[in-house]
Structures are given as C-alpha cells and as structure tokens.
Coordinates of C-alpha atoms in Angstrom, one line a residue:
Chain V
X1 CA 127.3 85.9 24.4
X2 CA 129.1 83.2 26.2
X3 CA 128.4 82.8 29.8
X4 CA 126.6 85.3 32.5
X5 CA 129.9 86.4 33.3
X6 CA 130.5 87.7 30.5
X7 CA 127.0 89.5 30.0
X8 CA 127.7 91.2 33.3
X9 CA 130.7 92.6 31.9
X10 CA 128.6 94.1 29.0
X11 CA 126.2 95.6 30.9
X12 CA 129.3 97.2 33.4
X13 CA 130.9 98.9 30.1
X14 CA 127.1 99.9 29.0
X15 CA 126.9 101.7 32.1
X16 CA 130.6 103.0 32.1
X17 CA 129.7 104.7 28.9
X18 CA 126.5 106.4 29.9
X19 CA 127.6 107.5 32.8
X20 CA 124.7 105.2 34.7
X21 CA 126.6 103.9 37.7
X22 CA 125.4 106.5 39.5
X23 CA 121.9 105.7 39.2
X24 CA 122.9 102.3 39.6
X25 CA 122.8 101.6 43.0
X26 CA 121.6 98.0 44.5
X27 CA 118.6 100.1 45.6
X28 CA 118.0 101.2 42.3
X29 CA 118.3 97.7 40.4
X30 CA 116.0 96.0 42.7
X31 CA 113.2 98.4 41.8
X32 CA 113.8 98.1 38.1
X33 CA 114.3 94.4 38.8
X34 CA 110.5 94.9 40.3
X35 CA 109.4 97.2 37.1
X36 CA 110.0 94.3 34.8
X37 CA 108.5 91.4 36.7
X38 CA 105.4 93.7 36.9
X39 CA 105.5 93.8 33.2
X40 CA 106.0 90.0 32.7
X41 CA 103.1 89.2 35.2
X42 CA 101.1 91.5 33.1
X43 CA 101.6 89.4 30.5
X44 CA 99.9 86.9 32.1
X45 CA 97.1 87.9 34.3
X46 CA 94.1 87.2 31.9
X47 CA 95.4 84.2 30.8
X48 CA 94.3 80.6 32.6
X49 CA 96.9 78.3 33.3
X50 CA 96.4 76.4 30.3
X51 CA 96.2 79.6 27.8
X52 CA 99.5 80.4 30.0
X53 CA 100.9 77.1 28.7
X54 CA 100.5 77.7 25.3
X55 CA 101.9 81.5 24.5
X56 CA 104.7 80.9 23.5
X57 CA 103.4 80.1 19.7
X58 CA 101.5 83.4 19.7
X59 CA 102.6 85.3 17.1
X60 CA 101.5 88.7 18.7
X61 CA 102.5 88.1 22.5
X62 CA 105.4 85.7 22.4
X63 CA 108.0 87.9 21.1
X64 CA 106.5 90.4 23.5
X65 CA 107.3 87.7 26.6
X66 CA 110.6 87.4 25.5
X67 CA 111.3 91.0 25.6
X68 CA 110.0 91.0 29.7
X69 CA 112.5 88.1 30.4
X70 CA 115.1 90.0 28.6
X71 CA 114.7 92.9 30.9
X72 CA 113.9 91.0 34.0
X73 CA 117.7 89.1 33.5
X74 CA 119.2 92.1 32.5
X75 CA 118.6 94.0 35.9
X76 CA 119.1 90.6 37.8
X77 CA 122.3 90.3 36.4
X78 CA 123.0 93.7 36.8
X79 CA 122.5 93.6 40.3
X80 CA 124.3 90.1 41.2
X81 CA 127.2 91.6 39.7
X82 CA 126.9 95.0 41.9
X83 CA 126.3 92.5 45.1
X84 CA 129.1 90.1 43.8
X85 CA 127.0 87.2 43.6
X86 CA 127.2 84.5 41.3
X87 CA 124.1 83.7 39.9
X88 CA 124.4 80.3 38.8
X89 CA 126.8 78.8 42.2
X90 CA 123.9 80.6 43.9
X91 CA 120.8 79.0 42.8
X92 CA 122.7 75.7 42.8
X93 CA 123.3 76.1 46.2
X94 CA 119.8 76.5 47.1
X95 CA 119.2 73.8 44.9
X96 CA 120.5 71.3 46.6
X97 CA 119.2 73.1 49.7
X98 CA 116.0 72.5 48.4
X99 CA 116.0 69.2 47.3
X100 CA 116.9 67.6 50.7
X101 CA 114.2 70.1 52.2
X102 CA 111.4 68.8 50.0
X103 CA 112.0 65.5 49.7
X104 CA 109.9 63.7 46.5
X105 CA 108.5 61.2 49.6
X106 CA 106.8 64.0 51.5
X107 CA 105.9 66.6 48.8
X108 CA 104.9 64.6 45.9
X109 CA 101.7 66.0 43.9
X110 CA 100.9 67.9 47.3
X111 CA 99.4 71.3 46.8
X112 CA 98.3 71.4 50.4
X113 CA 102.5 71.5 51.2
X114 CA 102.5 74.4 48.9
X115 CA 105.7 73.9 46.6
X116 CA 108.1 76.2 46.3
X117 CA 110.6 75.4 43.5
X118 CA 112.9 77.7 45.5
Chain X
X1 CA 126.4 73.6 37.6
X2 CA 128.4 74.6 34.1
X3 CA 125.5 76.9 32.9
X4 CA 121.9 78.1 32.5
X5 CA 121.2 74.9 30.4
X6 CA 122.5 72.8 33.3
X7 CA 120.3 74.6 35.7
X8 CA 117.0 74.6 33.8
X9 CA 117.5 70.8 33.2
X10 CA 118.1 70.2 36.5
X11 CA 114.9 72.0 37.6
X12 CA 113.2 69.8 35.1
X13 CA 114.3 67.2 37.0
X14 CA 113.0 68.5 40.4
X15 CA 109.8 69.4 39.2
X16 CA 108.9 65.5 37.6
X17 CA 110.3 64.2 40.9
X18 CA 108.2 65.7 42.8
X19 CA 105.1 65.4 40.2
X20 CA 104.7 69.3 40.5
X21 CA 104.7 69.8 37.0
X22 CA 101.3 70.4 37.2
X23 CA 101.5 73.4 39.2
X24 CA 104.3 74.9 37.2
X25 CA 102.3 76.7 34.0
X26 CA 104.0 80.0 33.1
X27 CA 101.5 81.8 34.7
X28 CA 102.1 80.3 38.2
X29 CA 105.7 80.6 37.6
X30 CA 105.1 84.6 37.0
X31 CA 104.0 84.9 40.0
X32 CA 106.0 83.3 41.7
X33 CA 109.0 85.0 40.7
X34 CA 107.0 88.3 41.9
X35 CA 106.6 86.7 44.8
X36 CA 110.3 86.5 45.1
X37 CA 111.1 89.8 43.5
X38 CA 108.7 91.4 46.3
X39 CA 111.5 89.5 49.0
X40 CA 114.7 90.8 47.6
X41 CA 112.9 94.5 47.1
X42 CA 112.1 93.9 50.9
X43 CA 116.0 93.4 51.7
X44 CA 116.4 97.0 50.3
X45 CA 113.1 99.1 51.3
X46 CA 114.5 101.2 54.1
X47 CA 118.1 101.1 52.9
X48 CA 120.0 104.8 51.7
X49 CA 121.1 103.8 48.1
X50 CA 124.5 104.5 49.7
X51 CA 123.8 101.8 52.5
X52 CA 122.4 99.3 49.5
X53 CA 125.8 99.8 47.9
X54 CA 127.5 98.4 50.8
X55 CA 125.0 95.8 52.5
X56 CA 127.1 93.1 50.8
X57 CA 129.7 93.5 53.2
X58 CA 126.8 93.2 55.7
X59 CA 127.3 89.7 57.3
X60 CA 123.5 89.3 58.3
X61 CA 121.7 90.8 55.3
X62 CA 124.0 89.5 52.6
X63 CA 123.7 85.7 52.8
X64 CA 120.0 86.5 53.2
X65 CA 120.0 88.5 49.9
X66 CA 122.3 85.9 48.1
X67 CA 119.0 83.5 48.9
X68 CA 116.6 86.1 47.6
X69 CA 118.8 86.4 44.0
X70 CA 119.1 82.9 43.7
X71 CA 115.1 82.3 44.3
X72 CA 115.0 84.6 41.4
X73 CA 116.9 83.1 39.4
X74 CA 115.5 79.7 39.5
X75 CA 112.6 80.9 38.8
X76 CA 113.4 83.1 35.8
X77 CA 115.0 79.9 34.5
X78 CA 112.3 77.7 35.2
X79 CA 109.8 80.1 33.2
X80 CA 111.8 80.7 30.7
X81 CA 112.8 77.3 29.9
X82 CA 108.8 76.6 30.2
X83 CA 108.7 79.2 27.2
X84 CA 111.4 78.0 25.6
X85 CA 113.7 81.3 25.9
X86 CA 117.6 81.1 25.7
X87 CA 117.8 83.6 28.3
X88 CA 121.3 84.8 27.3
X89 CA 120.4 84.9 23.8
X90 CA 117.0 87.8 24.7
X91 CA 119.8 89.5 26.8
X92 CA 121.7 89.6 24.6
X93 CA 119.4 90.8 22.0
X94 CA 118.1 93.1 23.8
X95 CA 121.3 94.8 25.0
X96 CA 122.3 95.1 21.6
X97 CA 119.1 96.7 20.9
X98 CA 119.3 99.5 23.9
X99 CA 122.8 100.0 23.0
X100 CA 121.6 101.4 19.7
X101 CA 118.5 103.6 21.3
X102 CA 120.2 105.1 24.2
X103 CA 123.4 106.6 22.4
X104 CA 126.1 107.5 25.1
X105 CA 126.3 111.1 23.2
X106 CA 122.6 111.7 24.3
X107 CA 121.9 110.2 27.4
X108 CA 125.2 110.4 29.5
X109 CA 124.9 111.1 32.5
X110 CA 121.1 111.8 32.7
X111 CA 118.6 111.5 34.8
X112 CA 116.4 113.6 33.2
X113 CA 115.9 111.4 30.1
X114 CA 115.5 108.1 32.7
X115 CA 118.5 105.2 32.5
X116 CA 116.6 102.0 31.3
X117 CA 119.2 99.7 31.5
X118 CA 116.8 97.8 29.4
Chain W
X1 CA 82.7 109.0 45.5
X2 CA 81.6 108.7 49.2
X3 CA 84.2 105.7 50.3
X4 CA 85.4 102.6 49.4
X5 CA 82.1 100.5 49.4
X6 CA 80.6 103.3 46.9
X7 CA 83.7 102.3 44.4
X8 CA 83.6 98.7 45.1
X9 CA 79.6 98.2 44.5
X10 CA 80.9 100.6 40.8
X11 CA 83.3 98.3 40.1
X12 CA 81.1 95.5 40.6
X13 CA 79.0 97.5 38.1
X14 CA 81.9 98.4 35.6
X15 CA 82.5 94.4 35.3
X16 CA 79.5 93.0 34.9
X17 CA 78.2 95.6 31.9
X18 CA 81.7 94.1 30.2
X19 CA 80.7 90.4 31.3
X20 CA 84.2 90.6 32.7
X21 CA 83.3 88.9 36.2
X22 CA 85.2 85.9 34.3
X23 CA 88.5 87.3 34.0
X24 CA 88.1 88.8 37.5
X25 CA 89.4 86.0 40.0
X26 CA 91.1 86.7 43.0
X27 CA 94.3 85.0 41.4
X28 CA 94.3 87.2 38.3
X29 CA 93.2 90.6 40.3
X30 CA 96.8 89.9 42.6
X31 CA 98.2 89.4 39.5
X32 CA 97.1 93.0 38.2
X33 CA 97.5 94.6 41.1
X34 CA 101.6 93.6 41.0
X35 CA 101.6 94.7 37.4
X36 CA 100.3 98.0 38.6
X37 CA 102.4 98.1 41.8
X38 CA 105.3 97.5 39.0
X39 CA 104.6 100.7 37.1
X40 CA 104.4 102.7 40.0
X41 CA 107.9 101.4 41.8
X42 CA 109.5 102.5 38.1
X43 CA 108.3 105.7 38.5
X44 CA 110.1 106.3 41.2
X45 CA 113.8 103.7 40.4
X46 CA 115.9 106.6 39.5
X47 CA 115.2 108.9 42.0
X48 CA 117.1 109.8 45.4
X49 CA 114.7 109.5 48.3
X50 CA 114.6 113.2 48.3
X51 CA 113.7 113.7 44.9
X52 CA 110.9 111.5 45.4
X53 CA 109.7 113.6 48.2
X54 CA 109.3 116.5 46.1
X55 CA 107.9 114.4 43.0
X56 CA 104.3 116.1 43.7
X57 CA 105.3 119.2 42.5
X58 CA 106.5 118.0 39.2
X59 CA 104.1 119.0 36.4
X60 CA 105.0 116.3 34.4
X61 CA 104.9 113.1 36.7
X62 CA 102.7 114.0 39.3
X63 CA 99.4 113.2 37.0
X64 CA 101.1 109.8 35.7
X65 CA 102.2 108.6 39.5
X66 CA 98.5 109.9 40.8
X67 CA 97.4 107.4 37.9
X68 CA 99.4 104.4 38.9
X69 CA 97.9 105.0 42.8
X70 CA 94.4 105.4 41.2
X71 CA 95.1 101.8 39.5
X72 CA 96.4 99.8 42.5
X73 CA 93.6 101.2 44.6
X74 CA 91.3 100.3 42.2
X75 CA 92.7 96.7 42.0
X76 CA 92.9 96.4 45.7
X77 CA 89.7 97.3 46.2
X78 CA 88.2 94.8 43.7
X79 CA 90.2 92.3 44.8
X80 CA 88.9 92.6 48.2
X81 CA 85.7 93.1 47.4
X82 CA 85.6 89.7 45.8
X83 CA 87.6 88.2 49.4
X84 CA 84.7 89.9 51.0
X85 CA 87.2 91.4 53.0
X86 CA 86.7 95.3 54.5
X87 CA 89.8 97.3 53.6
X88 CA 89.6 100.1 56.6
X89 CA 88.1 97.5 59.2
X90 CA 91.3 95.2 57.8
X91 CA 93.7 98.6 58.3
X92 CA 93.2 99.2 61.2
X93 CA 93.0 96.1 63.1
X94 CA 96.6 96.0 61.8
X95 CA 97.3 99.1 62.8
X96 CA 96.5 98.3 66.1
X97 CA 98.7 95.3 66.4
X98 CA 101.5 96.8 64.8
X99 CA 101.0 100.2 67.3
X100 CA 101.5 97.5 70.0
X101 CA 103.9 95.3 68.4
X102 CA 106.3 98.5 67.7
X103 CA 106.0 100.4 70.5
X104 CA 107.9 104.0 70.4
X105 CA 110.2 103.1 73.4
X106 CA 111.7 100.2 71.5
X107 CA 111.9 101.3 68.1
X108 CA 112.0 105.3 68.2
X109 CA 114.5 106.4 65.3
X110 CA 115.8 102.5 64.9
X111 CA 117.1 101.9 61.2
X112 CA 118.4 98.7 62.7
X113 CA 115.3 97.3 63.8
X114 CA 113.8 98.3 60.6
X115 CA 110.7 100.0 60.6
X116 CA 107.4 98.3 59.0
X117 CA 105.3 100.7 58.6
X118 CA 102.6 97.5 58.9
Chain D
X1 CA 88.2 103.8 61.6
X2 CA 85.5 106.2 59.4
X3 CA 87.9 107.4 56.4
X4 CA 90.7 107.2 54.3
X5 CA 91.4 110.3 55.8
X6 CA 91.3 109.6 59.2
X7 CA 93.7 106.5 58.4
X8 CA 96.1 108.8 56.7
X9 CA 95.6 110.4 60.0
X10 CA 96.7 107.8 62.6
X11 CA 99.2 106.5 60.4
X12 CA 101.3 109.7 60.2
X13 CA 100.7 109.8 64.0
X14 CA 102.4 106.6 63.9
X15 CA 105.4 107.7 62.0
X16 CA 105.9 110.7 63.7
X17 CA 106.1 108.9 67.7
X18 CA 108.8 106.4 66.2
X19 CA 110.6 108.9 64.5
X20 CA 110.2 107.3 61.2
X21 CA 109.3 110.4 59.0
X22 CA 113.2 109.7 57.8
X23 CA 112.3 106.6 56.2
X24 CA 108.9 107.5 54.6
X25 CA 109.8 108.8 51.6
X26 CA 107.8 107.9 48.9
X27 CA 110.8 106.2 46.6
X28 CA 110.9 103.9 50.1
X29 CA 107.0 103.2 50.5
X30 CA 106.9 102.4 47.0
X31 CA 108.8 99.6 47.1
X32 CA 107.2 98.5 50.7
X33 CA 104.1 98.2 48.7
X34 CA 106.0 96.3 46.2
X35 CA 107.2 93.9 49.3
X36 CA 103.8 93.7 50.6
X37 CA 101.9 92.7 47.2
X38 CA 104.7 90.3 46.5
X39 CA 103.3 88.9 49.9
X40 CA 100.0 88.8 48.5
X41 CA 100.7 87.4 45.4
X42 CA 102.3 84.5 46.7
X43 CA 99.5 83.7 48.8
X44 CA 97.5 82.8 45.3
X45 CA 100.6 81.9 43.1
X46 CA 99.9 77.7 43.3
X47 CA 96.0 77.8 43.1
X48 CA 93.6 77.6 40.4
X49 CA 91.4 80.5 39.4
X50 CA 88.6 78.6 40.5
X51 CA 90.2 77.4 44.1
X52 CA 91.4 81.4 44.7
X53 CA 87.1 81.9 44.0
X54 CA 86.8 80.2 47.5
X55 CA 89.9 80.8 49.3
X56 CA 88.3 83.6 51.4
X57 CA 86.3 80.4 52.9
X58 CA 89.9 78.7 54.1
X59 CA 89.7 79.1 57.8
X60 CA 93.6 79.2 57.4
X61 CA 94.7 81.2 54.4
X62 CA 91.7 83.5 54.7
X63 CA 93.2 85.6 58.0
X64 CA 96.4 85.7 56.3
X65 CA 95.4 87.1 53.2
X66 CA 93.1 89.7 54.9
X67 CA 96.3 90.9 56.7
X68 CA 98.3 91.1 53.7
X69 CA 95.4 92.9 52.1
X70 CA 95.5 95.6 55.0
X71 CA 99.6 96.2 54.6
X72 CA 99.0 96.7 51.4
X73 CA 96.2 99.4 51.9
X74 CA 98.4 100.7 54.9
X75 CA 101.3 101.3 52.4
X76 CA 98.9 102.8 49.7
X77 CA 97.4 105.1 52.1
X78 CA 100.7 106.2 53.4
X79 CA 102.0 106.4 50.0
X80 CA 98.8 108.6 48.5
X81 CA 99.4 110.6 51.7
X82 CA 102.8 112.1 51.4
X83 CA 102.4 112.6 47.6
X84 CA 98.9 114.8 48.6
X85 CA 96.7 112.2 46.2
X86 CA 93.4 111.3 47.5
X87 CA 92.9 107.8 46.6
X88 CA 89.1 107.8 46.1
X89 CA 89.1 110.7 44.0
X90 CA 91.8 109.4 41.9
X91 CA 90.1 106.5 41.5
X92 CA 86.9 107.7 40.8
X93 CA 88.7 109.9 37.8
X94 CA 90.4 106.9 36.1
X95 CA 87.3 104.9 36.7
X96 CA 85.0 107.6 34.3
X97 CA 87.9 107.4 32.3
X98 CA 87.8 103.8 31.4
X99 CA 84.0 103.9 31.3
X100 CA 84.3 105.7 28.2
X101 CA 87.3 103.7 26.7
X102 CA 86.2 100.9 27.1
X103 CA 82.7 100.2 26.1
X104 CA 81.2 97.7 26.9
X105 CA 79.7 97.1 23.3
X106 CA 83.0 97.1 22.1
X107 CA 84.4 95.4 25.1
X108 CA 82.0 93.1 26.1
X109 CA 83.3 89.8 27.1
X110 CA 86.5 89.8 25.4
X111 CA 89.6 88.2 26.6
X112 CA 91.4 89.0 23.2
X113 CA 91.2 93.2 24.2
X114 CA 92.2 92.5 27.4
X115 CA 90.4 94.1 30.2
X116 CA 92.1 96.6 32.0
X117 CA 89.9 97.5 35.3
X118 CA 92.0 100.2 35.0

C-alpha cells in the first residue's frame, strides 16, 4: 500500500464488487466512522492515562488497538474519498491554521486554555 | 506534506512546542478524536443520505466538513503514531483480511447480511 | 424500578459490592457512555431512515437495539449521578430554552435551519 | 417534569408544532445522540480522572456539562420513544442481568476483567 490515494482506490473496487455503494452514502460512512471510534474508546476507558501510555506492549490488547485504528481509517478514508477531500492537504491546512492560532507563547503547558491539537 | 509520516512528525513537533505532551496519552487522544467524530456525525444528522451524497457541492457545509475530516485525521495520526501504528500498513491488513471474509459471491448486494466495510 | 433516582442509588449499589467506585470517574463513565452510543449508531448505519422507523418490529434487532438504549441510559445516569446532576430537572430546563429559542413560527418544517431537537 | 414519560410527552409535543416528525427517525436521533455525547466527551477529554472527580464544583464547566448531559437525555428519551423502549425498564432488565454475570466474588475489584456497568 503506497499512499492514501491509492488505499482509497482499494476500498472503491472493494465496494464496486459487493455491490456496497449503495449503502455507501456519506451519511452512512459517518456513522460507521462513529461505530469504530466507539470501539477504540472502549479500548480505553478503564485504563488511566499512564496504563493508556503503555498498551501498546500488551500482548492481549495491542493487536486488538490496531485492529480499531484499522477500521476507524478505513471508513475515514472511505468517506474523504466519497466527499473528495484529500486527507492529508486537509489536515495540513488546518495545521498551519492551528499553529498561528495557538501560538507556543500563549498556550504553553496551559490546561486552563484547553489544547486542541486540532 | 508528502505523507502520513510527514504529518505525525510534524504533530510531534507541535505537541513539544507547546509542552502539551503531557496531555496527549492515548487515552486523551481517544477521546478526543470522539469528540471530533461526534462534529463531523453532526454535519450529517438531519441530512437524507441522498442530500449527504451531494452536500460537497454545498458551498456552506462543505468547507465546514473538510475541517471536521481533517480534525479527524490529525488525531487518528497523532494516536496512532503515540501507539506506534503504520496506519496504512493496519489498513491495509485489515482490507486484505475483510476481502477474504466477505466474499463478493455471498454478500453482493446485501443488506441483509450488514456491509462492514471493515 | 420507580425512576431514575431508584436506578442511580442501584447503581451506586452494583459498584460498590464490585469495589468498582475506582474505575468509575466521570472521565471514564463519558468514555463508556460513547462506546455504548457507538454500538447503538452501528445498529442503525445501513439503514434508510425508513427502515429504521420500523426497526421495532424486527424480531431479531429489536432486543439487541433495546439493549444498547438500556446501556447508554445506564451510563448516563451513573455518570450524572456522580456530577450530582438531576437528569429530568436538567431536561427540562433545556427544554424550556430550546421551546423558546425555536419557536414554531420560525422554524416550522425548516430543514434549512436545522432542527435540534435540544 | 414527574416522568420519563411525561418528557417523552412534551418532547413529541415539540416535534409535532415544528413539523419535525420528518426528521425524527431513529437512524437520525441516533447519530444526534452520537453528536451530543461527542459534546460531552470533549468536555472531559484533557482532564485527569481525578480533576473530572471535581469538575461538577467548576462554576464554569459545571453548567456546561449539565446542559450537555440533558441533550443527551433529550435525545435518549426521544430515541427510546419512537422505538416503544421504556428506558427504566430496560435498564432495570440489563441491570439484574449483569448482577448475576458479574459477581462480585469473581469481579471484585478487578481492572484486568474489565467492568462493564453494563
């Protein structure tokens, strides 16, 4: 697998075949979108922050993780390519958006500013 | 921004600068990106699937949904690269794996047996 | 059951004869209650809006989506139990704002205005 | 505001003088409520366990959250109400269901079994 570009043109041709595009409306693809992050936060809603930190070298759950992000950037992709979005010009944009927004000056180390990363 | 690598090192970057490391565990990130997910599920809510197929054409809603995909995705990225997870590589897995269980022969075209795309 | 207070004061109840009240903050209860919200969006991802309205009828996922609604109100109730916040008093204080804020001249039959329920 | 019930009552009351009955289908409130506890999650998403323990004392956060809290109910109660689920009942049934699946000599404490509440 290459690029996103290309894994959005796997997923088109996995639908094609099926017969999915039907069911695959934006509508759709943003509740499966939501399906998935349920079952990623699910993942983690026991854990404390620090148990959270170190999951990935569980034998039993990590695997398991990667499965949810898997799913969760299938339907995202999915649905970019539906919307005609590119992902990754997209999140640079707000990127840089971002960065002049929350300047390191004003938001360093604050949690009272809340920080977004996005 | 040449690809997911450049992007998660970039976020890197934006997270040290602004000393918010500390606030980024995977479990915070989770919910953030639910957070997120709950936005761009918003966007669509009281949309006809019909209308969601179309709303990118919508001058209003769709720069507003281009935001919501790219908040996201820089999250996804951020917690996966937090979990070390090539992102493309579980995709990719994964779509290899669900193009084995849902055979075209047996689930085209059917809603009955319930399209995961993943 | 007589209301909500008779569940909350059993969950209180359920949660302490598991030593649980540890696992039960207010961060981790959100976090369950979008897991659970998550599972029952899925069950409905595939379906028009009009086959969701006659969902309650089906034999088969009628018990499992009653289950899922059992499970985010017992989640929301715990949670705001804990936020020592009343759920009905809460409703309706909103629904009076909102009965105000969206009056039926304005917004009668308006998709464009888009119609929050709360 | 006595009941459930009664706020089932008022809210199709509400529906039906904006002429909103066409959006309320359940495939739509589902993913309101998904929008709504992505609202609420966010509110928690940067704090510790321990500071989401006190937040109900933050003159600031504290009437936010209780608002999102009562969209959330609003959408559940909506929800439950088209389907024909009553919510207490529902509840009450899962509720005697876990009792019995999950002792609490078997249970007791653990973070390894994970606790469902529900």
């Amino acid at each position: 697998m290459e690029d996103i570009g290309e894994l959005a043109a796997q997923l088109r041709e996995f639908a094609a075949e099926r017969d999915w595009e039907q069911f695959h409306t934006p509508k759709n693809l943003a509740m499966a979108l939501a399906g998935e992050v349920g079952e990623l936060v699910a993942e983690f809603q026991w854990l404390t922050p620090e148990q959270s930190r170190t999951v990935a070298t569980d034998p039993e759950a990590s695997p398991r993780i990667r499965g949810e992000l898997a799913d969760v950037f299938l339907y995202l992709t999915r649905l970019a390519d539906l919307l005609d979005v590119d992902l990754l010009q997209a999140a640079d944009d707000k990127l840089q958006e971002n960065s002049k927004r929350y300047t390191p000056e004003t938001y360093r180390g604050s949690s009272r500013k809340a920080p977004p990363l996005a």
